[in-house]
Amino acid sequence: MSALQHEDPRIADLVHKEARRLEETLDLIAAENHSPPAIMEALGSVFNTKTIEGYPGRRYHAGCVNADAVERLAISRAKALFTAEHANVQPHSGTSANLGVYFSVLDIGDRILSMTLSHGGHLSHGHPVSIAGKCFEIQHYGVDRETGLIDYEALTSQAKAFKPKMIVAGASSYPRLIDYEKIAETAASIQAHFMVDMAHVGGLVAARVIPSPVPVADFVTLTCYKTMMGGRGGIILCRKAFAKQIDKSVFPGCQGTSAVNSIAAKAVILKIAMGKPFAAIQEKTIDTAQALSERFIKKGYRVLTNGTDTHQVIIDVASRGSDAGLVEKALERSNIVLNRNVLPGDEQKPGAISGIRMGTAAMVARGMGRAEAGIVADLIDRVIIHVTRPEVILSVKKEVASLCHRFPVYQAPV
Ligand SMILES: Cc1ncc(COP(=O)(O)O)c(C=O)c1O
């Protein structure tokens, strides 16, 4: 009997059920992944209880010798992997990393230009409900309605008129490469700082299968648990000139003690990401997404931007007469999880959510690829067409179960 089972059988039971749910579920949530067992071990290690404040060699508590070594390793690996001049590995999340950047060089009331939420941006880029939205003056840019691609001309004109102190690129829901050079040029032309939030595509960048924003951006943030595969938390990369401001902004500015177990997990994934198997996974993640997208196009769906360069595939289900919320729920009953997604244009129809967003990172982490993408698209299509028919949902669930059985997430209990 494990200590957890002994101490709290109800939580132990839920952990066991969650492990089973993961094994039996096809995870297409673009913001999720399956972390390697080494990451789980680091997260559950004794570092969980160490309290640290400050930075290696400059702590506010004693007993940090091993924690210092962990953080130094994570920093040096992050700098090496992403060819960055400085790295801060303490942010608890992607949002904390973004706040760390904003408060490093901006004052309350300063202007930020970022992508609008309904076109793929993130809450932390200054949505009115977020702390960034409350502290800064925000304007948003968006995508071209026809192509679904960022309208760079409009972005530049808007930047010249609005004169923000920072331009933010990067998105939660955008399947194409972003032209970082072009936005960097615009930022330079108005003396604005340029930040890229590569939360979603950090793993693809680490593996060098898509271009890196690091050479052209002043600040780059990422989350470690999406394509990066490394468990929760965020990282900030920046130019040396901003190193002191960033560190001060993260601690004591935005956070208190940092999570050493999480920093250890970051160090582990940064090491794993330097290897060839990680690069192969990231390459396969894009290939699998492209196969998924091709299949949906073949079936007559409107796929946003007509394809993908990343792990994301976004399709319009409203144009097929389906309700994205109902589709999400029916798919969950079939053991396929993904999320309904606002599409560009939905903002003009109050309450409308027309799309579903899929990501292939977790599929590929458990060994699936191009061949399975075709099967998965067919299963999703069946549920969309027969969204109110329980017998269809049940038959899809059985097929998902046999597919998942062929590709276990963890060979042994973690
Ligand atoms: C682009 C982007 N930035 C930031 C975040 C926030 O990360 P977290 O939820 O870890 O704060 C997300 C989360 O999905 C994201 O997609």
Short mmCIF file of C-alpha atoms in Angstrom, two decimals, residues 30 32-33 200 203-204 209 226-227 229 278-292 308-313 359-366 368-370 373:
data_model
loop_
_atom_site.label_atom_id
_atom_site.label_comp_id
_atom_site.label_asym_id
_atom_site.label_seq_id
_atom_site.Cartn_x
_atom_site.Cartn_y
_atom_site.Cartn_z
CA ALA A 30 -3.38 21.66 -27.87
CA GLU A 32 -1.47 19.52 -23.05
CA ASN A 33 1.10 16.79 -23.41
CA HIS A 200 2.53 26.70 -27.48
CA GLY A 203 9.09 22.48 -28.02
CA LEU A 204 9.03 22.93 -31.79
CA VAL A 209 11.80 22.35 -36.53
CA LYS A 226 2.71 22.02 -23.92
CA THR A 227 4.88 20.95 -26.89
CA MET A 229 6.64 18.14 -22.55
CA PHE A 278 13.00 14.90 -28.82
CA ALA A 279 13.61 16.50 -32.22
CA ALA A 280 12.06 13.46 -33.92
CA ILE A 281 8.96 13.77 -31.71
CA GLN A 282 8.56 17.46 -32.55
CA GLU A 283 8.98 16.82 -36.28
CA LYS A 284 6.40 14.03 -36.11
CA THR A 285 4.05 16.30 -34.16
CA ILE A 286 3.91 18.72 -37.09
CA ASP A 287 3.64 15.92 -39.66
CA THR A 288 0.76 14.37 -37.71
CA ALA A 289 -1.02 17.73 -37.47
CA GLN A 290 -0.63 18.18 -41.22
CA ALA A 291 -2.10 14.71 -41.81
CA LEU A 292 -5.03 15.55 -39.52
CA THR A 308 -0.91 24.08 -40.28
CA ASP A 309 2.82 24.60 -39.71
CA THR A 310 2.65 23.57 -36.05
CA HIS A 311 0.93 21.09 -33.70
CA GLN A 312 -2.42 22.88 -34.02
CA VAL A 313 -5.37 22.21 -36.31
CA GLY A 359 -3.18 19.62 -31.00
CA THR A 360 -1.16 16.54 -31.88
CA ALA A 361 1.61 16.77 -29.24
CA ALA A 362 0.06 14.32 -26.76
CA MET A 363 -0.93 11.86 -29.52
CA VAL A 364 2.65 11.77 -30.76
CA ALA A 365 4.10 11.54 -27.23
CA ARG A 366 2.34 8.16 -26.90
CA MET A 368 0.83 7.82 -32.69
CA GLY A 369 1.52 9.49 -36.02
CA ARG A 370 0.25 10.17 -39.54
CA ALA A 373 -4.29 11.01 -37.54
#
